Coordinates of C-alpha atoms in Angstrom, one line a residue:
K1 CA -4.5 47.4 43.4
D2 CA -1.7 46.7 40.9
C3 CA -2.7 43.0 40.4
I4 CA -4.1 42.1 37.0
V5 CA -7.0 39.7 37.0
S6 CA -8.1 37.7 34.0
S7 CA -10.5 34.9 33.1
N8 CA -9.9 32.0 30.6
T9 CA -13.6 31.9 29.5
S10 CA -14.4 31.6 25.9
T11 CA -18.1 32.2 26.2
I12 CA -19.0 34.6 29.0
P13 CA -19.0 38.3 28.0
I14 CA -16.6 40.4 29.9
G15 CA -19.4 42.8 30.8
L16 CA -21.2 40.0 32.8
L17 CA -18.0 39.0 34.6
V18 CA -17.4 42.4 36.0
E19 CA -20.9 44.0 36.3
D20 CA -20.9 43.9 40.1
M21 CA -17.2 44.7 40.6
P22 CA -15.8 48.1 41.6
T23 CA -14.4 50.4 38.9
D24 CA -10.8 49.9 40.0
F25 CA -11.2 46.1 39.5
R26 CA -12.8 46.5 36.1
R27 CA -9.9 48.6 34.9
R28 CA -7.5 45.7 35.8
F29 CA -9.6 42.9 34.4
A30 CA -9.3 41.2 31.0
I31 CA -10.1 37.9 29.3
T32 CA -7.1 35.7 28.5
H33 CA -8.5 32.8 26.5
Y34 CA -5.7 30.2 26.1
F35 CA -6.2 27.3 23.7
N36 CA -5.6 23.8 25.0
P37 CA -3.3 22.1 25.4
V38 CA -1.7 25.3 26.6
R39 CA 1.9 24.0 26.2
Y40 CA 1.5 23.3 22.5
M41 CA -1.3 25.6 21.2
R42 CA 0.1 29.0 20.5
L43 CA -3.1 31.1 20.4
L44 CA -4.0 33.6 23.2
E45 CA -7.2 35.6 22.5
L46 CA -6.9 38.7 24.6
V47 CA -10.1 40.6 25.2
K48 CA -10.4 44.1 26.5
G49 CA -13.5 45.3 28.4
K50 CA -15.0 48.7 28.0
E51 CA -13.2 49.9 31.1
T52 CA -10.0 47.8 31.0
N53 CA -6.9 50.0 31.1
L54 CA -5.0 49.8 27.8
D55 CA -1.8 49.6 29.7
V56 CA -3.1 46.4 31.3
I57 CA -3.8 44.9 27.8
N58 CA -0.4 45.9 26.5
K59 CA 1.4 44.3 29.5
L60 CA -0.6 41.1 29.1
A61 CA 0.2 41.0 25.4
D62 CA 3.9 41.6 25.9
Y63 CA 4.2 39.1 28.8
N64 CA 2.4 36.3 26.9
D65 CA 4.4 37.0 23.8
R66 CA 7.9 37.1 25.3
V67 CA 7.6 35.0 28.4
L68 CA 4.9 32.4 27.6
G69 CA 5.6 32.3 23.8
K70 CA 2.0 33.0 22.7
G71 CA 0.8 34.5 19.5
V72 CA -1.6 37.1 20.8
V73 CA -4.7 38.1 18.9
R74 CA -6.6 41.0 20.4
C75 CA -10.3 40.4 20.2
G76 CA -13.5 42.3 20.7
D77 CA -15.9 41.1 23.4
T78 CA -18.0 39.2 20.9
P79 CA -19.6 35.7 21.2
G80 CA -17.0 33.0 20.7
F81 CA -14.3 35.6 20.0
L82 CA -12.5 34.5 16.8
G83 CA -10.9 31.0 16.9
N84 CA -13.8 29.0 18.2
R85 CA -16.4 31.0 16.3
V86 CA -14.8 30.0 13.0
G87 CA -13.1 26.8 13.9
V88 CA -16.1 25.1 15.5
Y89 CA -18.4 26.3 12.7
A90 CA -16.0 24.7 10.2
L91 CA -16.1 21.4 12.1
Q92 CA -19.9 21.4 12.2
V93 CA -20.1 22.2 8.5
G94 CA -17.8 19.3 7.9
I95 CA -20.2 16.9 9.7
D96 CA -23.2 18.4 7.9
E97 CA -21.7 18.1 4.5
T98 CA -20.4 14.6 5.1
L99 CA -24.0 13.5 5.6
K100 CA -25.4 15.5 2.7
C101 CA -22.7 14.4 0.2
G102 CA -22.9 10.7 1.4
L103 CA -19.2 10.4 2.2
S104 CA -17.6 8.1 4.8
I105 CA -15.9 9.7 7.7
E106 CA -12.5 8.6 6.4
E107 CA -13.2 10.3 3.0
A108 CA -14.3 13.5 4.8
D109 CA -11.2 13.6 7.0
A110 CA -8.9 12.9 4.1
L111 CA -10.3 15.8 2.2
M112 CA -11.0 18.3 5.0
G113 CA -7.4 17.7 6.3
R114 CA -4.1 18.1 4.5
P115 CA -5.6 19.1 1.1
M116 CA -7.2 22.1 2.7
G117 CA -4.1 22.8 4.9
I118 CA -5.9 21.6 8.0
P119 CA -4.4 19.0 10.4
K120 CA -4.7 15.4 9.2
T121 CA -7.2 14.6 11.9
G122 CA -9.8 16.4 9.8
V123 CA -13.2 16.7 11.4
F124 CA -14.0 13.4 13.0
G125 CA -10.5 12.6 14.1
L126 CA -10.3 16.0 15.8
Y127 CA -13.6 15.4 17.6
D128 CA -12.2 12.2 19.0
L129 CA -8.9 13.9 20.0
I130 CA -10.6 16.8 21.8
G131 CA -13.4 14.6 23.3
I132 CA -16.8 14.2 21.8
D133 CA -18.5 15.2 25.0
L134 CA -16.4 18.4 25.3
M135 CA -17.1 19.3 21.7
A136 CA -20.9 18.8 22.3
D137 CA -20.7 21.2 25.2
V138 CA -18.7 23.8 23.1
V139 CA -21.4 23.6 20.4
R140 CA -24.2 24.1 22.9
S141 CA -22.4 27.0 24.5
L142 CA -21.9 28.8 21.1
R143 CA -25.5 28.1 20.2
S144 CA -26.6 29.8 23.4
I145 CA -24.6 33.0 22.9
L146 CA -24.5 33.6 19.1
P147 CA -27.2 35.9 17.7
N148 CA -30.3 34.7 16.0
G149 CA -29.7 34.5 12.3
D150 CA -26.1 33.5 12.6
A151 CA -25.2 30.7 10.2
F152 CA -23.9 28.6 13.1
H153 CA -27.5 27.7 14.1
A154 CA -28.0 25.8 10.9
V155 CA -25.3 23.3 11.9
G156 CA -25.1 23.7 15.7
G157 CA -28.2 21.8 16.7
E158 CA -28.4 18.7 18.9
N159 CA -26.9 15.7 17.1
E160 CA -28.7 12.4 18.0
M161 CA -25.8 10.2 16.9
I162 CA -23.3 12.2 19.0
N163 CA -25.6 12.2 22.0
R164 CA -26.0 8.4 21.8
M165 CA -22.3 7.9 21.6
I166 CA -21.7 10.1 24.7
N167 CA -24.4 8.2 26.6
D168 CA -22.8 4.9 25.7
G169 CA -19.3 6.1 26.8
F170 CA -17.9 6.6 23.3
T171 CA -16.4 10.0 24.0
G172 CA -13.4 9.7 21.7
D173 CA -9.8 8.8 22.4
K174 CA -10.2 9.3 26.2
G175 CA -13.2 6.9 26.3
K176 CA -14.2 3.6 24.7
G177 CA -13.6 5.0 21.3
G178 CA -15.4 7.6 19.2
F179 CA -15.9 8.0 15.5
Y180 CA -12.7 5.9 15.3
L181 CA -11.6 2.9 17.4
T182 CA -8.5 0.8 17.6
G183 CA -9.7 -2.7 17.5
E184 CA -8.1 -6.1 17.9
D185 CA -4.7 -6.6 16.5
N186 CA -4.4 -2.7 16.3
V187 CA -6.8 -2.6 13.4
R188 CA -8.3 0.9 12.9
M189 CA -12.1 0.9 12.9
A190 CA -14.6 3.5 11.9
R191 CA -18.2 4.1 12.8
P192 CA -20.5 5.0 9.9
L193 CA -22.6 8.1 10.3
T194 CA -26.3 7.7 11.1
G195 CA -29.1 10.2 10.9
A196 CA -31.9 11.2 13.2
G197 CA -34.0 8.3 14.5
E198 CA -31.4 5.7 13.4
P199 CA -29.5 3.4 15.8
L200 CA -25.8 3.6 16.1
A201 CA -24.0 1.7 13.4
D202 CA -21.5 -0.9 14.3
Y203 CA -17.8 -0.2 13.7
R204 CA -16.2 -1.5 10.5
S205 CA -12.6 -1.6 9.3
A206 CA -11.5 1.9 8.4
A207 CA -10.6 2.4 4.8
N208 CA -6.9 2.9 4.2
S209 CA -7.0 4.3 0.7
L210 CA -7.4 8.0 0.0
P211 CA -9.8 9.7 -2.4
K212 CA -8.1 10.3 -5.7
S213 CA -8.4 14.0 -5.4
A214 CA -6.7 13.9 -2.0
V215 CA -3.8 12.0 -3.6
N216 CA -3.7 14.6 -6.4
A217 CA -3.6 17.4 -3.9
A218 CA -0.7 15.8 -2.1
D219 CA 1.2 15.5 -5.4
A220 CA 0.4 19.1 -6.2
A221 CA 1.7 20.2 -2.8
A222 CA 4.9 18.2 -3.3
Q223 CA 5.5 20.1 -6.6
R224 CA 4.8 23.5 -5.0
K225 CA 1.5 23.8 -6.8
E226 CA -1.9 24.8 -5.4
P227 CA -3.5 21.7 -3.7
L228 CA -6.9 23.3 -3.7
D229 CA -7.1 23.1 -7.5
A230 CA -7.0 19.3 -7.2
I231 CA -10.0 19.0 -4.9
L232 CA -12.4 21.7 -6.2
V233 CA -12.9 20.4 -9.7
G234 CA -15.2 17.6 -10.8
N235 CA -18.8 16.5 -10.3
D236 CA -18.3 13.6 -7.9
A237 CA -19.3 13.6 -4.2
C238 CA -15.8 14.4 -3.0
A239 CA -15.5 17.5 -5.2
K240 CA -18.9 18.7 -4.2
F241 CA -18.1 18.2 -0.5
C242 CA -14.9 20.3 -0.8
R243 CA -16.6 23.1 -2.7
R244 CA -19.5 23.2 -0.2
V245 CA -17.3 23.1 2.9
L246 CA -14.9 25.8 1.6
G247 CA -17.8 27.9 0.3
R248 CA -19.7 27.9 3.6
V249 CA -16.7 28.2 5.9
L250 CA -14.8 30.9 4.0
A251 CA -18.0 32.9 3.5
Y252 CA -18.8 32.7 7.2
A253 CA -15.3 34.0 8.1
A254 CA -15.7 36.8 5.7
S255 CA -19.1 37.7 7.1
L256 CA -17.5 38.5 10.4
I257 CA -15.8 41.6 8.8
P258 CA -16.3 44.3 10.1
D259 CA -18.6 43.5 13.0
V260 CA -16.3 41.1 14.9
T261 CA -13.0 42.5 13.6
T262 CA -12.0 45.0 10.9
N263 CA -8.7 43.1 10.2
P264 CA -8.8 39.8 8.3
Q265 CA -5.3 39.0 9.7
D266 CA -6.9 38.6 13.1
I267 CA -9.1 35.7 11.9
D268 CA -6.2 34.2 9.9
D269 CA -3.9 34.3 12.9
A270 CA -6.6 32.8 15.2
M271 CA -7.1 29.8 12.9
K272 CA -3.4 29.2 12.3
L273 CA -2.3 29.6 15.9
G274 CA -5.4 28.0 17.6
F275 CA -6.4 25.3 15.1
N276 CA -3.1 24.7 13.3
W277 CA -4.4 25.6 9.9
Q278 CA -1.5 26.2 7.5
R279 CA -3.4 29.1 6.0
G280 CA -6.1 31.2 7.4
P281 CA -9.5 31.7 5.8
F282 CA -8.5 34.9 3.9
E283 CA -5.3 33.4 2.7
L284 CA -7.4 30.5 1.4
I285 CA -9.8 33.0 -0.3
D286 CA -6.8 34.5 -2.1
A287 CA -5.7 31.0 -3.2
V288 CA -9.2 30.2 -4.4
G289 CA -9.5 33.5 -6.3
Q290 CA -12.3 36.0 -6.2
K291 CA -14.3 34.7 -9.2
R292 CA -14.1 31.0 -8.0
M293 CA -15.0 32.1 -4.5
L294 CA -18.1 33.8 -5.7
D295 CA -19.0 30.6 -7.6
L296 CA -18.6 28.6 -4.4
I297 CA -20.8 31.0 -2.5
T298 CA -23.5 30.7 -5.3
E299 CA -23.3 26.9 -5.1
V300 CA -24.0 26.8 -1.4
G301 CA -26.7 29.5 -1.6
V302 CA -25.5 32.1 1.0
D303 CA -25.2 35.8 0.7
V304 CA -22.0 37.4 -0.5
P305 CA -20.3 39.1 2.4
P306 CA -19.6 42.8 1.6
I307 CA -15.8 42.3 2.1
L308 CA -15.9 39.8 -0.8
E309 CA -17.5 42.2 -3.3
S310 CA -14.1 43.6 -4.1
D311 CA -11.8 41.7 -6.5
K312 CA -8.7 42.9 -4.6
P313 CA -6.7 40.2 -2.8
F314 CA -6.5 40.3 0.9
Y315 CA -2.7 40.0 1.0
A316 CA -0.6 42.1 -1.3
L317 CA 3.0 43.4 -1.5
S318 CA 3.7 47.1 -1.2
G319 CA 7.4 47.3 -2.2
S320 CA 9.1 44.8 0.1
S321 CA 6.4 44.8 2.7
L322 CA 3.4 42.5 3.0
T323 CA 0.1 44.3 3.5
V324 CA -3.5 43.1 4.3
R325 CA -6.8 44.6 3.1
Q326 CA -8.9 46.0 5.9
A327 CA -12.7 46.3 6.2
E328 CA -12.6 49.7 4.5
N329 CA -10.7 48.1 1.6
E330 CA -7.5 50.0 2.3
Y331 CA -4.2 48.1 2.8
S332 CA -2.2 48.2 6.0
P333 CA 1.1 46.5 6.9
I334 CA 0.6 43.1 8.6
N335 CA 0.4 43.5 12.3
L336 CA 3.1 41.8 14.3
P337 CA 4.9 42.7 17.5
K338 CA 8.4 44.2 17.2
G339 CA 10.9 41.4 16.9
V340 CA 8.4 38.8 15.6
I341 CA 9.1 37.3 12.1
R342 CA 6.9 34.6 10.6
F343 CA 8.9 33.4 7.7
H344 CA 5.9 32.0 5.8
L345 CA 4.7 35.5 5.5
K346 CA 8.1 37.2 5.1
R347 CA 9.0 34.9 2.2
K348 CA 6.2 36.3 0.1
A349 CA 8.3 39.4 -0.2
L350 CA 11.5 37.5 -1.0
T351 CA 12.7 35.8 -4.1
P352 CA 14.9 32.7 -3.6
I353 CA 18.3 32.7 -5.2
L354 CA 18.0 28.9 -5.6
E355 CA 15.0 26.6 -5.1
N356 CA 13.6 23.2 -5.8
N357 CA 10.5 21.3 -4.7
D358 CA 12.1 20.4 -1.3
A359 CA 14.1 23.4 -0.2
S360 CA 15.0 27.0 -1.0
L361 CA 17.9 29.4 -0.4
F362 CA 17.2 33.1 0.4
V363 CA 19.3 36.2 0.9
L364 CA 18.3 38.2 4.1
D365 CA 19.1 41.9 4.1
G366 CA 17.9 44.6 6.4
F367 CA 16.5 42.5 9.2
A368 CA 18.9 43.8 11.8
Q369 CA 21.2 46.8 11.9
G370 CA 24.6 46.0 10.4
V371 CA 23.7 42.4 9.7
N372 CA 23.3 41.9 5.9
D373 CA 23.9 39.4 3.1
L374 CA 22.8 36.4 5.2
R375 CA 21.7 33.1 3.7
L376 CA 18.6 31.3 4.9
I377 CA 18.1 27.6 4.1
E378 CA 14.4 26.6 4.2
F379 CA 13.2 23.0 4.0
H380 CA 9.6 22.7 2.6
S381 CA 8.9 19.1 1.6
K382 CA 6.3 17.0 3.2
A383 CA 7.2 16.8 6.9
N384 CA 10.4 18.6 5.7
A385 CA 11.8 15.1 5.0
L386 CA 15.3 15.5 3.6
T387 CA 16.1 14.4 0.0
D388 CA 19.0 14.8 -2.4
A389 CA 17.3 18.1 -3.4
S390 CA 17.2 19.3 0.2
M391 CA 20.9 18.7 0.6
E392 CA 21.7 20.3 -2.7
I393 CA 20.4 23.6 -1.2
V394 CA 22.5 23.0 2.0
A395 CA 25.6 22.5 -0.2
A396 CA 24.8 25.5 -2.3
A397 CA 24.5 27.7 0.9
A398 CA 27.9 26.5 2.1
K399 CA 29.4 27.5 -1.2
D400 CA 27.6 30.9 -1.6
H401 CA 27.5 31.6 2.2
G402 CA 27.3 35.4 2.3
S403 CA 28.1 36.7 5.7
G404 CA 26.4 34.0 7.7
I405 CA 24.0 31.1 7.3
I406 CA 20.7 30.4 9.1
V407 CA 18.8 27.0 8.8
H408 CA 15.2 27.7 9.7
N409 CA 11.6 27.2 8.7
D410 CA 8.4 27.9 10.5
A411 CA 6.5 24.8 9.6
Q412 CA 5.0 22.7 12.4
H413 CA 8.2 20.5 12.3
F414 CA 11.7 21.5 11.4
S415 CA 12.4 18.1 9.8
A416 CA 11.3 14.6 10.3
G417 CA 14.6 13.3 9.0
V418 CA 15.7 11.6 5.7
D419 CA 12.9 10.7 3.3
L420 CA 12.5 7.0 4.1
N421 CA 10.3 6.4 1.1
T422 CA 13.2 7.3 -1.2
F423 CA 15.5 5.1 0.9
R424 CA 13.1 2.2 0.8
A425 CA 12.8 2.4 -3.0
L426 CA 16.6 2.2 -3.2
I427 CA 16.7 -0.8 -0.9
E428 CA 13.9 -2.6 -2.8
A429 CA 15.7 -2.0 -6.1
G430 CA 19.0 -3.3 -4.6
D431 CA 20.6 0.0 -5.5
W432 CA 23.3 -0.1 -2.9
H433 CA 25.5 2.3 -4.9
G434 CA 22.6 4.7 -5.0
I435 CA 22.4 4.6 -1.2
D436 CA 26.2 5.2 -0.9
R437 CA 26.0 8.1 -3.3
F438 CA 23.1 9.7 -1.3
L439 CA 24.9 9.3 2.0
W440 CA 28.1 10.7 0.5
R441 CA 26.3 13.8 -0.8
F442 CA 24.5 14.2 2.6
Q443 CA 27.8 13.9 4.5
D444 CA 29.6 16.2 2.1
A445 CA 26.9 18.9 2.4
V446 CA 26.8 18.9 6.3
C447 CA 30.6 18.9 6.5
K448 CA 30.8 21.9 4.1
L449 CA 28.2 23.6 6.2
K450 CA 30.2 23.0 9.4
Y451 CA 33.5 24.3 8.0
T452 CA 32.2 27.4 6.2
P453 CA 34.2 30.6 7.1
V454 CA 31.0 32.3 8.4
P455 CA 28.7 31.7 11.4
V456 CA 26.1 29.0 10.9
I457 CA 23.0 29.1 13.2
G458 CA 20.2 26.4 13.4
A459 CA 16.8 27.7 14.5
P460 CA 14.4 24.7 14.8
S461 CA 11.0 24.3 16.2
G462 CA 8.9 21.2 16.5
L463 CA 10.5 17.8 15.5
A464 CA 14.1 17.7 14.5
A465 CA 14.7 14.0 14.1
G466 CA 17.3 11.8 12.4
G467 CA 18.8 13.6 9.4
G468 CA 17.0 16.8 10.4
Y469 CA 18.9 16.8 13.7
E470 CA 22.2 15.8 11.9
V471 CA 21.9 19.1 9.9
L472 CA 21.6 21.0 13.2
A473 CA 24.5 19.1 14.8
H474 CA 26.8 20.7 12.2
C475 CA 25.8 24.3 13.0
D476 CA 27.9 26.5 15.2
K477 CA 25.0 27.3 17.6
L478 CA 21.3 26.5 17.9
V479 CA 18.4 28.8 18.9
V480 CA 15.8 26.3 19.8
H481 CA 12.1 26.7 20.5
T482 CA 11.1 25.3 23.9
N483 CA 8.8 22.7 22.5
S484 CA 11.3 21.2 20.1
V485 CA 12.0 17.5 20.0
M486 CA 15.5 16.5 19.0
G487 CA 17.3 13.2 18.6
L488 CA 18.6 10.4 16.4
V489 CA 15.8 7.9 15.9
E490 CA 17.0 5.8 13.0
A491 CA 17.5 2.6 15.0
G492 CA 13.8 2.5 15.6
V493 CA 13.2 1.8 11.9
G494 CA 16.2 -0.6 11.6
V495 CA 18.9 1.6 10.1
V496 CA 22.0 3.5 11.3
P497 CA 22.4 7.3 11.3
G498 CA 24.5 8.0 8.3
G499 CA 24.8 11.8 8.2
G500 CA 27.4 12.4 10.9
G501 CA 25.1 12.1 13.8
I502 CA 27.1 9.3 15.5
K503 CA 30.3 11.2 15.2
E504 CA 28.9 14.5 16.5
T505 CA 27.2 12.8 19.5
F506 CA 30.4 10.8 20.3
L507 CA 32.4 14.0 20.3
R508 CA 29.9 15.8 22.5
W509 CA 29.8 13.0 25.0
H510 CA 33.6 13.0 25.2
D511 CA 33.5 16.7 26.0
A512 CA 31.0 15.9 28.8
K513 CA 32.7 12.8 30.2
G514 CA 36.4 13.2 29.3
S515 CA 36.6 9.5 28.4
W516 CA 36.3 8.0 24.9
D517 CA 35.0 4.7 26.3
D518 CA 32.3 6.5 28.4
A519 CA 31.5 8.6 25.3
A520 CA 31.1 5.5 23.2
W521 CA 28.8 3.8 25.7
Q522 CA 26.6 6.9 26.2
T523 CA 26.3 7.5 22.4
W524 CA 25.5 3.8 21.9
M525 CA 22.7 4.0 24.4
N526 CA 21.3 7.3 23.0
I527 CA 21.2 6.1 19.4
G528 CA 20.5 2.4 20.0
Y529 CA 17.3 3.3 22.0
G530 CA 16.4 6.1 19.6
L531 CA 16.2 8.5 22.6
T532 CA 14.9 12.0 22.0
G533 CA 14.5 15.1 24.2
S534 CA 11.1 16.6 24.2
S535 CA 12.5 20.0 25.2
P536 CA 15.9 21.6 25.0
Q537 CA 16.5 20.9 28.7
L538 CA 15.8 17.1 28.2
S539 CA 17.8 17.2 24.9
A540 CA 20.8 18.5 26.9
R541 CA 20.8 15.3 29.0
L542 CA 21.5 13.5 25.7
Q543 CA 24.1 16.1 24.4
Y544 CA 21.8 17.1 21.6
F545 CA 21.5 20.6 23.1
R546 CA 24.5 22.2 24.7
D547 CA 23.7 24.1 27.9
G548 CA 25.5 27.4 28.1
H549 CA 26.2 27.3 24.4
D550 CA 22.9 26.9 22.5
E551 CA 19.9 29.1 23.4
T552 CA 16.2 28.6 23.9
I553 CA 13.3 30.9 22.9
M554 CA 9.8 30.6 24.2
N555 CA 8.1 32.2 21.2
R556 CA 8.9 30.4 18.0
D557 CA 8.1 33.6 16.1
R558 CA 11.2 35.1 17.6
L559 CA 13.6 32.3 16.5
L560 CA 14.7 34.0 13.3
T561 CA 15.2 37.4 14.9
R562 CA 17.5 35.9 17.6
A563 CA 19.3 33.8 15.0
I564 CA 20.0 36.9 12.9
E565 CA 21.3 38.7 16.0
L566 CA 23.5 35.8 16.9
V567 CA 25.1 35.8 13.5
G568 CA 25.9 39.5 14.0
E569 CA 27.4 38.9 17.4
M570 CA 29.6 36.1 16.1
Q571 CA 30.8 37.8 12.9
E572 CA 33.7 39.8 14.2
G573 CA 36.8 37.6 14.5
Y574 CA 34.9 34.5 13.5
T575 CA 37.0 31.5 12.3
A576 CA 35.7 28.3 11.0
P577 CA 36.0 25.3 13.4
R578 CA 39.0 23.1 13.0
P579 CA 38.5 19.3 12.4
P580 CA 38.4 17.8 15.8
F581 CA 40.7 15.2 17.3
A582 CA 39.0 11.9 18.1
R583 CA 40.1 8.6 19.4
L584 CA 38.1 5.4 18.9
A585 CA 37.0 3.7 22.1
N586 CA 38.5 0.4 23.3
W587 CA 37.3 -2.7 21.4
Q588 CA 36.7 -4.5 24.7
L589 CA 33.5 -2.5 24.9
H590 CA 32.3 -4.6 21.9
E591 CA 31.9 -7.7 24.2
K592 CA 30.0 -5.7 26.8
M593 CA 27.6 -4.3 24.2
D594 CA 27.1 -7.6 22.4
K595 CA 26.3 -9.3 25.7
F596 CA 23.8 -6.6 26.5
M597 CA 22.1 -7.0 23.2
K598 CA 22.1 -10.8 23.3
K599 CA 20.5 -10.8 26.7
G600 CA 17.8 -8.4 25.4
V601 CA 17.1 -10.6 22.5
D602 CA 16.9 -13.7 24.7
N603 CA 14.5 -11.9 27.1
G604 CA 12.3 -10.7 24.2
D605 CA 13.1 -7.0 24.7
F606 CA 14.8 -6.7 21.3
M607 CA 14.4 -8.2 17.9
P608 CA 17.4 -10.0 16.3
H609 CA 17.7 -7.1 13.8
D610 CA 18.0 -4.6 16.7
R611 CA 21.1 -6.4 17.7
T612 CA 22.5 -6.1 14.2
V613 CA 21.8 -2.4 14.1
A614 CA 23.2 -1.8 17.6
M615 CA 26.4 -3.6 16.9
T616 CA 26.8 -1.7 13.7
I617 CA 26.5 1.6 15.6
A618 CA 29.1 0.3 18.0
K619 CA 31.6 -0.4 15.3
V620 CA 31.6 3.2 14.2
M621 CA 33.1 4.2 17.5
L622 CA 35.3 1.2 18.5
Q623 CA 38.9 0.5 17.6
A624 CA 39.2 -2.9 16.0

C-alpha cells in the first residue's frame, strides 16, 4: 500500500488509466513521462490525477530531481502534456512551411536549427534521428487526442511522402535512410520533398552551403547579438519561412495559456529540457518583441492569443530576482527547486565585471551562507571553443580571484577545446610565432589559475575535450555531471595537447602507478589514442577524474550549488598547491613506443603522421 505506481504514457489520460482501480491505488498513481533517450534527455513531465496524493507527487519530483537528475515539469492531465504538444507541432509546421515556401530540406534545417536556437538537426534531421515511423505514430496519436479546432490538425494529417518512405523501409537513421542518406564515399545525400500524388524523388547530393541569413545569424551569435534579427528580415523565401514558422509556433505555445498551464515557464522548461531548445517559446517571444510578434501573427493569419495582448515581457527583473509573467499578467519568481541554479537564467540578474565575445567573469554573492565574493568564469563562444579572448578571462580571474573561483557554464557542452579554425588560420599563414604566443598565453593562464591562493572548482557538464579539459585539469577539484565526457583528443586531428594536459595526466598516472615509466606509457596511450571517458567513472580509468577527490552530480542544475558549497568548505586554511616534483621517464621507452607506432603504420592501423604526433607526445615525457 506504500508503493507508488506510475505510467510513462504521453497520450493516455490518467483518468482512463485508473478508472477501474480502487481509491487507494488512484491515490498512489501518477504519470511520469520521461523523454528518450532517458540517459541524456533531462525532461520529466509529472502528471497528477484528480485523486493522486500530493505527497506522492512531491516524492516523485524530489527523487527524479536529486537521484535521477531530471528537470521536473508538473503538468496537468491535458492531451500531449507540454513538450510533445509544442515540439511535435513545431516539427509539423516546419515540414508544412518548407513545402509552402519552396525550400530544400537542407535550407529548412539550416534555418530552423541553430539560428532559432534549436538543435542543428532542424526538422528533417530530427525526424531521421528519432525514426520516421515513430514520428508518424506520435503525430497520429496527437491527432486522435487533441480537441477539434486545435491548430495541430492543420499540419498533423497523413503525409503521403512519409508513408511511402516508411513502406519502402526508409525510416531514418535506423533504416535504409530517411530524408537524408549517407551514400557512397560517405557523400551526404538528401531526398527532395514531394507532394500528394507524386512519387518519391530520388536522392541527390546534399547542399553544403548555408543560406546567407543562417550565416548572418551565426555571425550575430558570435558577437553576442540577437540571431533572430538576421533571419526575420527580407522578402525572400528563407525570411518568409522563418517568419511563418516562428509566427505559427510561438502563437500556438501562447494559445496554451491558461488552459494547459498558467505559467509560461512550464512550457519554456519543457522545450529546453525535452527538445534541447536554447530558449523556450516565451523567451523567444521576448527576443522577437511584442510589436514584431503581432506582425508575425498577422502574417500567418491566426488569432492573437490573449496572453500576447499585453506589451509586458514574459521575463523581467524584480530587484536581483528574475520573474515570469503568469496568465493573470502578474509576475512571480521563476519556479525552481531549492538548490537548483540554472546559470543562463541567473546571469540575467548579474552584470559581468569583465566580458568579451567568448567569455565572461562574474562576481557571485549571496548564493550560500557565508560564501561571498566568488568569481565565476563562463565560456560562451560557439561550442565554447577556447580562444585568446577566452583565456584572457581565465587570466583575469586568477588575478582578481576574490575568495574563490568557479569555472562553469550550463550550455550543452562545457567546451569542445581550442578553436581549431583560429589555429588552422595561423598554420595556413605560416604564423608559427603566433601559435607560440597563443600557447604561451594559454599555458600562462592555466598555471596562474592553478596557483591562485584561493580554491578553484571546475563544474562541467557535457563535453570537456582538449583545451576544455586542460582548463579543468588545473582546478583544485571538479564537480562533474554524470553525463560528462572528458579527455585529450588532439591527436585525432593531428596535433599535440599544448595547454598542460600532457603534464597533468603524466603526474596523475604517476600518483596512480608509482612509476615514472609506467606513467609515461599510460599517458602516451591515453593521449595518442585520444581516449575519452563518457562518464566520470570511465574518465577515472584514464585519470581524468580522480575518484575520492572529485565529485559527481546527477542533476546538472545542481552543479553550481555544489561548487559554491565546496569553495566554502575549502576556504578555511586553504593554501595554493606547490609546484610538483616530476622526473622524466627513461629514454629507453622511446624505442618501445616507436616500434609500436612503426608496426601500426606498416599494418595500416595508423597514418604516418600519427607516428609523428605520437612520438612528439612521447618526447614531452622522456629524458633524452
